[in-house]
Structure formats: structure tokens, C-alpha cells
PDB file of N, CA and C in Angstrom:
ATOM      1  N   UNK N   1      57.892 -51.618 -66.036  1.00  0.00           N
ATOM      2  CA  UNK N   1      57.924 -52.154 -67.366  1.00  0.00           C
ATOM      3  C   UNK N   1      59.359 -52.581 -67.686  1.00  0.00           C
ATOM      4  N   UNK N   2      59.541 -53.638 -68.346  1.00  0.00           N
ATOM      5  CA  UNK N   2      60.695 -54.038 -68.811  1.00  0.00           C
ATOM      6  C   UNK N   2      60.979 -54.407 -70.182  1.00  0.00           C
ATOM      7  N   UNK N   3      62.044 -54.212 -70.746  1.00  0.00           N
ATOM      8  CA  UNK N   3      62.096 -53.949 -72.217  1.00  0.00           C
ATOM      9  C   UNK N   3      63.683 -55.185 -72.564  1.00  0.00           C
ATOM     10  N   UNK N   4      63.238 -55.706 -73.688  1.00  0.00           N
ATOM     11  CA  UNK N   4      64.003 -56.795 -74.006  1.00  0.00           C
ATOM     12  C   UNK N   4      65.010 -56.266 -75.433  1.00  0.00           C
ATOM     13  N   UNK N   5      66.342 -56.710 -75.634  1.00  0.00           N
ATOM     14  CA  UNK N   5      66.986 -56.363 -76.784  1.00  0.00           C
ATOM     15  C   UNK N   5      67.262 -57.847 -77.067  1.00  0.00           C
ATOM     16  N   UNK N   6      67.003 -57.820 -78.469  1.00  0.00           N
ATOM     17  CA  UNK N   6      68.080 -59.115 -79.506  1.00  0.00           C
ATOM     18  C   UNK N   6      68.959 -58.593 -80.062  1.00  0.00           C
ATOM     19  N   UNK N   7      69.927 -59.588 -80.606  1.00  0.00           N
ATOM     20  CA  UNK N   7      70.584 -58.903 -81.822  1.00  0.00           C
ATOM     21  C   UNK N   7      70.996 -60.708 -82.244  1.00  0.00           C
ATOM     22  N   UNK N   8      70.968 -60.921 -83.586  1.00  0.00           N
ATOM     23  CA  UNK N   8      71.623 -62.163 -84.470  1.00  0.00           C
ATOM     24  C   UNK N   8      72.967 -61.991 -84.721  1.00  0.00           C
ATOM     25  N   UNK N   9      73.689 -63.035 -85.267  1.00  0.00           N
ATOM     26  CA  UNK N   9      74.603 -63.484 -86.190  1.00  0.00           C
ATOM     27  C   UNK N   9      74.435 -64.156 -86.797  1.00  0.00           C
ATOM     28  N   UNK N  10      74.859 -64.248 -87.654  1.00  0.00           N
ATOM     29  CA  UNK N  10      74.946 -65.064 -88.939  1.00  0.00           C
ATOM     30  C   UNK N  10      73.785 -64.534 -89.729  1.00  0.00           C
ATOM     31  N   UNK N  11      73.282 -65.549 -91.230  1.00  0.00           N
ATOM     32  CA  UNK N  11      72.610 -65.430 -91.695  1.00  0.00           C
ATOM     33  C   UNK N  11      72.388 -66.857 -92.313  1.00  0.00           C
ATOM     34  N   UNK N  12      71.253 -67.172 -92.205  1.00  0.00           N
ATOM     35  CA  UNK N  12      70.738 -68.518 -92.983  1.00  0.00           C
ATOM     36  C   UNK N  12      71.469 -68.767 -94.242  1.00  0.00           C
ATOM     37  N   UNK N  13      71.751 -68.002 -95.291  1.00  0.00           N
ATOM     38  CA  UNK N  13      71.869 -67.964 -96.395  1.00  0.00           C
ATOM     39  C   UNK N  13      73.561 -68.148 -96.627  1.00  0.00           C
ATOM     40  N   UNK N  14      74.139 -67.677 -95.260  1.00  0.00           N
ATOM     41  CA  UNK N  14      75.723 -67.679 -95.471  1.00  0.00           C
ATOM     42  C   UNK N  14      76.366 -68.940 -94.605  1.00  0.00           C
ATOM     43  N   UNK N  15      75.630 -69.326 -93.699  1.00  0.00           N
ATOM     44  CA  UNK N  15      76.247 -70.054 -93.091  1.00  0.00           C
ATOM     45  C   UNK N  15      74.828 -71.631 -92.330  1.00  0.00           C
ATOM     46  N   UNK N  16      75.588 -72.522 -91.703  1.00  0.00           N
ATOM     47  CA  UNK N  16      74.537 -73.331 -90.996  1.00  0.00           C
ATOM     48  C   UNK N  16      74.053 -72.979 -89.705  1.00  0.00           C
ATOM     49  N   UNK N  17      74.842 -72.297 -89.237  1.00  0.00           N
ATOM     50  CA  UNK N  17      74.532 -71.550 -87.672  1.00  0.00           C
ATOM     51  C   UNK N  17      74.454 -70.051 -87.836  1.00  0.00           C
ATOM     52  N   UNK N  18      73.425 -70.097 -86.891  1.00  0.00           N
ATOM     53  CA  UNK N  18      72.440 -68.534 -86.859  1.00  0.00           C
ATOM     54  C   UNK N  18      72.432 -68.625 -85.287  1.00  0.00           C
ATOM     55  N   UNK N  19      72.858 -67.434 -84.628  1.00  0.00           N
ATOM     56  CA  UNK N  19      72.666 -67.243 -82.778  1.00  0.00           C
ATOM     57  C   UNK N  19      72.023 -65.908 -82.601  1.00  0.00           C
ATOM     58  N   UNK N  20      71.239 -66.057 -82.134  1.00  0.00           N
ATOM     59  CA  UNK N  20      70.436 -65.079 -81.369  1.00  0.00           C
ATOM     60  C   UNK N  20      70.784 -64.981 -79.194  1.00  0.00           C
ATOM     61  N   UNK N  21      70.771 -63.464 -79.542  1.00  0.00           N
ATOM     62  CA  UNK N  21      71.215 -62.985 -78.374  1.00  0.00           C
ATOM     63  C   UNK N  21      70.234 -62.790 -77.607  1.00  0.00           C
ATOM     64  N   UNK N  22      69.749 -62.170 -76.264  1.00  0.00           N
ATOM     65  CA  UNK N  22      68.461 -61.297 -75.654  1.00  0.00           C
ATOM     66  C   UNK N  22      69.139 -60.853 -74.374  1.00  0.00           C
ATOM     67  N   UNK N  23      68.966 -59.033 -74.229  1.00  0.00           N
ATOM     68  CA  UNK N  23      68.907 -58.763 -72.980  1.00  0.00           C
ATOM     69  C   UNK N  23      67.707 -58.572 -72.090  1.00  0.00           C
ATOM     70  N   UNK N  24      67.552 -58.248 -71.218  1.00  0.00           N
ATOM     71  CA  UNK N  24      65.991 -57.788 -70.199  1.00  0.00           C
ATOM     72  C   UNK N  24      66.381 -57.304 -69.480  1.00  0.00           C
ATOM     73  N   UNK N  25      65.672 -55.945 -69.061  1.00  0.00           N
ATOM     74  CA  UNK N  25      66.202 -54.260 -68.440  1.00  0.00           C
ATOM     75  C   UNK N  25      65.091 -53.360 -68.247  1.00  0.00           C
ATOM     76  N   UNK N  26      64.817 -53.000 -67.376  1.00  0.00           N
ATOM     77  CA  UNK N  26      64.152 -52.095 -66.898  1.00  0.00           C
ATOM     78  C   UNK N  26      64.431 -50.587 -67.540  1.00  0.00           C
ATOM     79  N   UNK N  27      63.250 -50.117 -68.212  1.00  0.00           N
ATOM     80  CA  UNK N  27      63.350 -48.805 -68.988  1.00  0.00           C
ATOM     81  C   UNK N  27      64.619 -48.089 -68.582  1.00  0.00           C
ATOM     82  N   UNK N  28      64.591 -47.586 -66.743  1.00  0.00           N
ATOM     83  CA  UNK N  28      65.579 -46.626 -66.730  1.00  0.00           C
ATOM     84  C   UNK N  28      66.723 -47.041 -67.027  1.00  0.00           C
ATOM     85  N   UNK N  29      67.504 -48.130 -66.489  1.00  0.00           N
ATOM     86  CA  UNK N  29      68.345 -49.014 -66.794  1.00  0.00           C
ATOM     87  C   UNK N  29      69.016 -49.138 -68.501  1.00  0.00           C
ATOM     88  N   UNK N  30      67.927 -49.360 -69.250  1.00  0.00           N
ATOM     89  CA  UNK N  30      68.248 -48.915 -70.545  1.00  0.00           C
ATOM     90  C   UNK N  30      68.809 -47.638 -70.919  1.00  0.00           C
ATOM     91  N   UNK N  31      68.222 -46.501 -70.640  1.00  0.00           N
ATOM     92  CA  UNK N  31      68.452 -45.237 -70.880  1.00  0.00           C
ATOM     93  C   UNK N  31      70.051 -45.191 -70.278  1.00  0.00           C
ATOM     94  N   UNK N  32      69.942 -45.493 -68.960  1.00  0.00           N
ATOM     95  CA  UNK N  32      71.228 -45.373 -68.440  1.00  0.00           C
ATOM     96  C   UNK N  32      72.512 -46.495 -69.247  1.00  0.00           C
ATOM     97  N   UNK N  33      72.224 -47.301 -69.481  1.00  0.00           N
ATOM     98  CA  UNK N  33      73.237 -48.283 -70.227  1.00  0.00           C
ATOM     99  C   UNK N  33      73.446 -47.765 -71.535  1.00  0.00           C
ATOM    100  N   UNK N  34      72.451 -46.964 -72.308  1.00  0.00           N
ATOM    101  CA  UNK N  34      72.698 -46.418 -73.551  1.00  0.00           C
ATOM    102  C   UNK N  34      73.842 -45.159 -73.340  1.00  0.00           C
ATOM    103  N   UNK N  35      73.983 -44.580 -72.028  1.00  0.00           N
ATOM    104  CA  UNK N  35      74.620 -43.141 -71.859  1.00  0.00           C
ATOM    105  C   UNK N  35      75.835 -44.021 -71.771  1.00  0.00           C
ATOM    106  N   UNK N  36      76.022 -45.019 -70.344  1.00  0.00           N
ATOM    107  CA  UNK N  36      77.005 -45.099 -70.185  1.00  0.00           C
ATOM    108  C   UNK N  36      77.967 -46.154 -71.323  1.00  0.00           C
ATOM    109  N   UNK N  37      76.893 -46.195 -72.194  1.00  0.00           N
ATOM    110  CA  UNK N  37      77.919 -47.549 -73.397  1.00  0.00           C
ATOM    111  C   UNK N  37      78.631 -46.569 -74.588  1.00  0.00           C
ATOM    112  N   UNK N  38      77.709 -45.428 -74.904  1.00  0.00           N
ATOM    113  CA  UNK N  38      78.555 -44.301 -75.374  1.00  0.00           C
ATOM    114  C   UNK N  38      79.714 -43.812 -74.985  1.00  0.00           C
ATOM    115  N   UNK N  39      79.271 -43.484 -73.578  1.00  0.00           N
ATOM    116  CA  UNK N  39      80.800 -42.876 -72.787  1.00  0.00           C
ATOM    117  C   UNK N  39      82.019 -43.667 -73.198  1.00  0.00           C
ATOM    118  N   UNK N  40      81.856 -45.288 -72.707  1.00  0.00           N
ATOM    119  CA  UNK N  40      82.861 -46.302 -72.951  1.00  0.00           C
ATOM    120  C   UNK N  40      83.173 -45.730 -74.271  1.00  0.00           C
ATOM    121  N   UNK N  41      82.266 -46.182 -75.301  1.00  0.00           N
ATOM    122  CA  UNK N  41      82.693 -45.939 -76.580  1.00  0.00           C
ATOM    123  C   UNK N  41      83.656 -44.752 -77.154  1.00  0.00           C
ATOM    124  N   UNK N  42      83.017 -43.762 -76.603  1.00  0.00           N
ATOM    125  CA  UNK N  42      84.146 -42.081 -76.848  1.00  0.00           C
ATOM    126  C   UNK N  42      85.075 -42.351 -76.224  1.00  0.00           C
ATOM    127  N   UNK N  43      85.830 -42.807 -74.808  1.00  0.00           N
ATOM    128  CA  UNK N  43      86.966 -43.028 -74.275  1.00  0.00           C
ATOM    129  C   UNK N  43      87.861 -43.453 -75.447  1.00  0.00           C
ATOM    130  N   UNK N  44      87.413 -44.925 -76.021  1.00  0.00           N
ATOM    131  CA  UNK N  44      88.249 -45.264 -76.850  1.00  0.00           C
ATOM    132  C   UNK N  44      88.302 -44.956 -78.244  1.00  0.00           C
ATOM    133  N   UNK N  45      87.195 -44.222 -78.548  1.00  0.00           N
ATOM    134  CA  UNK N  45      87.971 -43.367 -79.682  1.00  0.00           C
ATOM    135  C   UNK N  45      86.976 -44.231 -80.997  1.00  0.00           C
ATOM    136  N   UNK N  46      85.758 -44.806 -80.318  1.00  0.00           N
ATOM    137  CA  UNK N  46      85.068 -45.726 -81.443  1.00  0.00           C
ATOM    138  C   UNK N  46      84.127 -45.606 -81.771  1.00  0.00           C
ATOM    139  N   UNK N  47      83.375 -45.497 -82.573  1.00  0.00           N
ATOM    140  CA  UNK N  47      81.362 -45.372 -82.855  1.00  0.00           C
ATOM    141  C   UNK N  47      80.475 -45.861 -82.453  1.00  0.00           C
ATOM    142  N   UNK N  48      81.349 -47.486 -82.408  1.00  0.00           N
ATOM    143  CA  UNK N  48      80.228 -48.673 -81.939  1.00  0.00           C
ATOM    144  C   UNK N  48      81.189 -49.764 -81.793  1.00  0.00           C
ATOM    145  N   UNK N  49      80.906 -51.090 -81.606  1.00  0.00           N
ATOM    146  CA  UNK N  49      81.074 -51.963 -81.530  1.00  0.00           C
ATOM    147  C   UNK N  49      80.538 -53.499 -82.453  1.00  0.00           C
ATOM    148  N   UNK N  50      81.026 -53.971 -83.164  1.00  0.00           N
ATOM    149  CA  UNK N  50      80.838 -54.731 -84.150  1.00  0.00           C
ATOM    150  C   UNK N  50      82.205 -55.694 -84.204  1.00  0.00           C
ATOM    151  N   UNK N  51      81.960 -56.866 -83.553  1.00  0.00           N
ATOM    152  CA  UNK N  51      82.856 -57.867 -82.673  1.00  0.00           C
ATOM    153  C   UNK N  51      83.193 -58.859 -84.129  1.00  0.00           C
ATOM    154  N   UNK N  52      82.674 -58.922 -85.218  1.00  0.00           N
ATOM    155  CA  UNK N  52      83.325 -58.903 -86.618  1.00  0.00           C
ATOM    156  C   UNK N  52      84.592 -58.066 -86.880  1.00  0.00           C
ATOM    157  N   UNK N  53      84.660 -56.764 -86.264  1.00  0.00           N
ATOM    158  CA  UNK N  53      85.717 -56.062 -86.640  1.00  0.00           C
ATOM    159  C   UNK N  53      86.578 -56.280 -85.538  1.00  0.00           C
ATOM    160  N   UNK N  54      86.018 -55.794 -84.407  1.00  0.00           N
ATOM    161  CA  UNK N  54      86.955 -55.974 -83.365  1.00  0.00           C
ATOM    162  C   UNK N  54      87.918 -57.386 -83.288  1.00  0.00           C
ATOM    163  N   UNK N  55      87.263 -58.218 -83.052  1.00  0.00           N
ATOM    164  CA  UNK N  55      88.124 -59.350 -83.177  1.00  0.00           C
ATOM    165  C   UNK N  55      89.399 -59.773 -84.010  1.00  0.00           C
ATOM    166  N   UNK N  56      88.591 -59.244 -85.640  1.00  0.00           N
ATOM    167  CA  UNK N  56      89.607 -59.079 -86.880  1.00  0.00           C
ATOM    168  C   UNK N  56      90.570 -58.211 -86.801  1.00  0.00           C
ATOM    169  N   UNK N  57      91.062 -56.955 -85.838  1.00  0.00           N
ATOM    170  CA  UNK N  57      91.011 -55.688 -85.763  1.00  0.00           C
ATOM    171  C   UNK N  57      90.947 -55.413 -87.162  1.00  0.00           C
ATOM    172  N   UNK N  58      89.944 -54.955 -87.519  1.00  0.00           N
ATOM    173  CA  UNK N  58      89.523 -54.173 -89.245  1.00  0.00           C
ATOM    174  C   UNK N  58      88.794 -52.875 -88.606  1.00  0.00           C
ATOM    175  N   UNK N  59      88.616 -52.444 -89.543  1.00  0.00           N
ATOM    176  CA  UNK N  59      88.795 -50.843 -89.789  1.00  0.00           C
ATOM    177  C   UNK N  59      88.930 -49.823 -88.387  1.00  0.00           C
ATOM    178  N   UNK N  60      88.053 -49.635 -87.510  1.00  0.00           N
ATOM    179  CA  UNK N  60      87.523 -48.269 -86.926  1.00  0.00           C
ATOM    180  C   UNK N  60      89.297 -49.424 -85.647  1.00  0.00           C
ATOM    181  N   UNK N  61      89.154 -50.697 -85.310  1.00  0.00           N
ATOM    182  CA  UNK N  61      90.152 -51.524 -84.556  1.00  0.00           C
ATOM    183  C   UNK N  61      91.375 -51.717 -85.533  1.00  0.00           C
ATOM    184  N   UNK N  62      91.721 -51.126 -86.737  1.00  0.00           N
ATOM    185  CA  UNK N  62      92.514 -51.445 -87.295  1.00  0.00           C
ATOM    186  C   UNK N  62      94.550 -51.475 -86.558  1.00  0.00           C
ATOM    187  N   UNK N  63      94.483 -50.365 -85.760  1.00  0.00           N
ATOM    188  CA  UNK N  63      95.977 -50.102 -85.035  1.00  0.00           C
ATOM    189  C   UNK N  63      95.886 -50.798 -83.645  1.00  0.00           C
ATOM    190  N   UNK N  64      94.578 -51.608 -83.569  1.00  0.00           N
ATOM    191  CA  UNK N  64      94.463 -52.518 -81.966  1.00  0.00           C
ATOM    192  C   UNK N  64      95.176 -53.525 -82.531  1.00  0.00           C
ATOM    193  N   UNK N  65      95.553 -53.832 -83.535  1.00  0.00           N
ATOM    194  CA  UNK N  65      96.365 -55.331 -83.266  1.00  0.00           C
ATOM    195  C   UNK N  65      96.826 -55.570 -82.618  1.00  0.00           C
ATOM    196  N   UNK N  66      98.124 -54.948 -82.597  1.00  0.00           N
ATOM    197  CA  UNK N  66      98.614 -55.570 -81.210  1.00  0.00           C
ATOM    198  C   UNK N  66      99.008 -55.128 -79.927  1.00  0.00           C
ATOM    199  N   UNK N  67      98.165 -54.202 -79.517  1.00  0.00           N
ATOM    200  CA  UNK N  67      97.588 -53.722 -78.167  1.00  0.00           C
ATOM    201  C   UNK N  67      96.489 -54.604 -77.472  1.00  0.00           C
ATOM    202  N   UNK N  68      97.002 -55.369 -77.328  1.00  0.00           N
ATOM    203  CA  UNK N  68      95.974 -56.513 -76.099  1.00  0.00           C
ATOM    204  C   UNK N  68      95.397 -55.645 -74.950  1.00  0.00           C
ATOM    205  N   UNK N  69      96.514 -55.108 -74.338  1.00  0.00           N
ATOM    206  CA  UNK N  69      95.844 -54.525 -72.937  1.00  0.00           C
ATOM    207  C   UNK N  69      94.845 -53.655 -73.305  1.00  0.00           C
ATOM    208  N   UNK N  70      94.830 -53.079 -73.968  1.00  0.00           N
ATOM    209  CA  UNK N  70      94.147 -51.589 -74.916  1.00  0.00           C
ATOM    210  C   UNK N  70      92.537 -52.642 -75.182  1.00  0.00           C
ATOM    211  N   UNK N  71      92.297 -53.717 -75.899  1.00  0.00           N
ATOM    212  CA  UNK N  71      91.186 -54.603 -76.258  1.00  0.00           C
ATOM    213  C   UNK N  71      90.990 -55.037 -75.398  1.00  0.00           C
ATOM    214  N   UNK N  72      91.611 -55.600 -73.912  1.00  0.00           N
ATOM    215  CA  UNK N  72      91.023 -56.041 -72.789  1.00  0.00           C
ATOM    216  C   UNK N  72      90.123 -55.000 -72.153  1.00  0.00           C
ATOM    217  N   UNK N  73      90.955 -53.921 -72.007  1.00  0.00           N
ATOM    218  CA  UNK N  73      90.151 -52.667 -71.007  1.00  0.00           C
ATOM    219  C   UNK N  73      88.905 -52.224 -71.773  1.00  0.00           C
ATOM    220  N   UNK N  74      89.079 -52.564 -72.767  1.00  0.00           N
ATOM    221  CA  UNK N  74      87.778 -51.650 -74.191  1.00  0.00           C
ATOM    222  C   UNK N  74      86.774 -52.763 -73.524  1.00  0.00           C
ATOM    223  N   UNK N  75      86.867 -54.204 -73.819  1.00  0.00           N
ATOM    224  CA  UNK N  75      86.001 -54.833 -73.610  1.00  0.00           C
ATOM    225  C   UNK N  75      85.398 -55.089 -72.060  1.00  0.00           C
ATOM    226  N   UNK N  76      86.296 -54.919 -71.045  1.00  0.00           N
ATOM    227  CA  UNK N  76      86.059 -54.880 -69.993  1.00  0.00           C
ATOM    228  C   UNK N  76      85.076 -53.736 -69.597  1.00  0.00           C
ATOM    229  N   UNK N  77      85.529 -52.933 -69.679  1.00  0.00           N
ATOM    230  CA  UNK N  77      84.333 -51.557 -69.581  1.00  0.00           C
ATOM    231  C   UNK N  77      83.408 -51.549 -70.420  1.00  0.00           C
ATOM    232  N   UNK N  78      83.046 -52.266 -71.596  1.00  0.00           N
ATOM    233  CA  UNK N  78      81.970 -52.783 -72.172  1.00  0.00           C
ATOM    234  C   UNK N  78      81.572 -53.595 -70.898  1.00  0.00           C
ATOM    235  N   UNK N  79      81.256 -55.076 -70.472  1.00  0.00           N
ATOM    236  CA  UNK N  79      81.161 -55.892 -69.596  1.00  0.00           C
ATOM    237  C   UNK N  79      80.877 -55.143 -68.300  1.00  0.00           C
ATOM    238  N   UNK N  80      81.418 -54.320 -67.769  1.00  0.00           N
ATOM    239  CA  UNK N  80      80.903 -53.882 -66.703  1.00  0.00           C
ATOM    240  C   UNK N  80      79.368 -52.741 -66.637  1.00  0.00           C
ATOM    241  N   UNK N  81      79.394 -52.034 -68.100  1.00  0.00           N
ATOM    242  CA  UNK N  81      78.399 -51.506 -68.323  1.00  0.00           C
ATOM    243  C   UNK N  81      76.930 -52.491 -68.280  1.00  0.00           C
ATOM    244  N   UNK N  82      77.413 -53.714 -68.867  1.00  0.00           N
ATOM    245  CA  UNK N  82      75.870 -54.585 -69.315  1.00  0.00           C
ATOM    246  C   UNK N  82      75.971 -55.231 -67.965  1.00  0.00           C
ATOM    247  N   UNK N  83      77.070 -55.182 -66.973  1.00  0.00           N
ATOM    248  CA  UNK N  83      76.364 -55.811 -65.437  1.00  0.00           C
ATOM    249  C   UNK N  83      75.982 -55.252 -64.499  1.00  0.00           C
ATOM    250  N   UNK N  84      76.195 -53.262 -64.976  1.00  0.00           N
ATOM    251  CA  UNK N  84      75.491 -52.885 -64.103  1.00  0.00           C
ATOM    252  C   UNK N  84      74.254 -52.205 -64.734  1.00  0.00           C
ATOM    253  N   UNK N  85      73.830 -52.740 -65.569  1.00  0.00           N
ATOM    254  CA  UNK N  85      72.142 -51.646 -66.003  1.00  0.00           C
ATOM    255  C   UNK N  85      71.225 -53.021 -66.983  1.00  0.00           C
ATOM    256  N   UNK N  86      71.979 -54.165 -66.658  1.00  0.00           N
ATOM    257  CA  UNK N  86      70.914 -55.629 -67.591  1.00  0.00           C
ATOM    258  C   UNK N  86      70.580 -56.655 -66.538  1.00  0.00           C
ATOM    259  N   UNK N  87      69.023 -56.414 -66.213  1.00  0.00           N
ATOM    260  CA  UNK N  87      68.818 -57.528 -65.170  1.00  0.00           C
ATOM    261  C   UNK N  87      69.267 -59.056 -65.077  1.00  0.00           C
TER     262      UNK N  87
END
């Protein structure tokens, strides 16, 4: 069995462009990408990920400004998680 994720941006109402995302993953694969996207996440000291903030560095990214290397490696070990557990 294989199990699909979306997630949007935008909103009709705020803007003219609306993007929709989709992954596809095999149950265990999921389970396992959910452990290991946490892990990433506790390394750096974050809850979640919300690329509105990150980018901006605002709140939970607020002292990443200007630590580049620090936002490369965060996102990189994000990226390696979704290439090894998203078909």
C-alpha cells in the first residue's frame, strides 16, 4: 500500500497563485521518514518547519540570520531525509 501527502501555499483569497505539493511512500517508509524528520528537527533545536519562517528567519529561525552554514545543513538533512524514505 502506498500513501500520498499534499500540503498548499498560498490562499485564493490572498494572493493569484496557489501551489500544491504531493509526496508518494510506502507505509513503512512514512513511519520511518516521520522518526527520522523529527530527529533532524531536535538536532537543530526546532518543532517543525514552516519555510515562511525559515526563509524570513522569524521566530522559532529568528538568531539563523546570519548563520548560512547552520540553514544549509538544517535544510540539507531535511533533503536527505525525503530522498531516502519518498518514492
Amino acid at each position: 500500500m502506498i500513501t500520498a501527502y499534499f500540503d498548499a501555499s498560498g490562499n485564493p483569497s490572498d494572493t493569484s497563485v496557489v501551489a500544491v505539493a504531493g509526496l508518494v511512500s510506502t507505509n513503512e517508509k512514512w513511519l520511518r521518514f516521520s522518526d527520522e524528520w523529527r530527529e533532524c528537527l531536535d538536532a537543530f533545536g526546532v518543532s517543525s518547519l514552516h519555510m515562511k519562517d525559515f526563509t524570513q528567519s522569524r521566530k522559532q529561525y529568528l538568531s539563523w540570520d546570519t548563520d548560512e552554514p547552520r540553514r544549509k545543513r538544517f535544510l540539507s538533512g531535511l533533503i536527505k531525509v525525503i530522498e531516502r524514505n519518498i518514492e
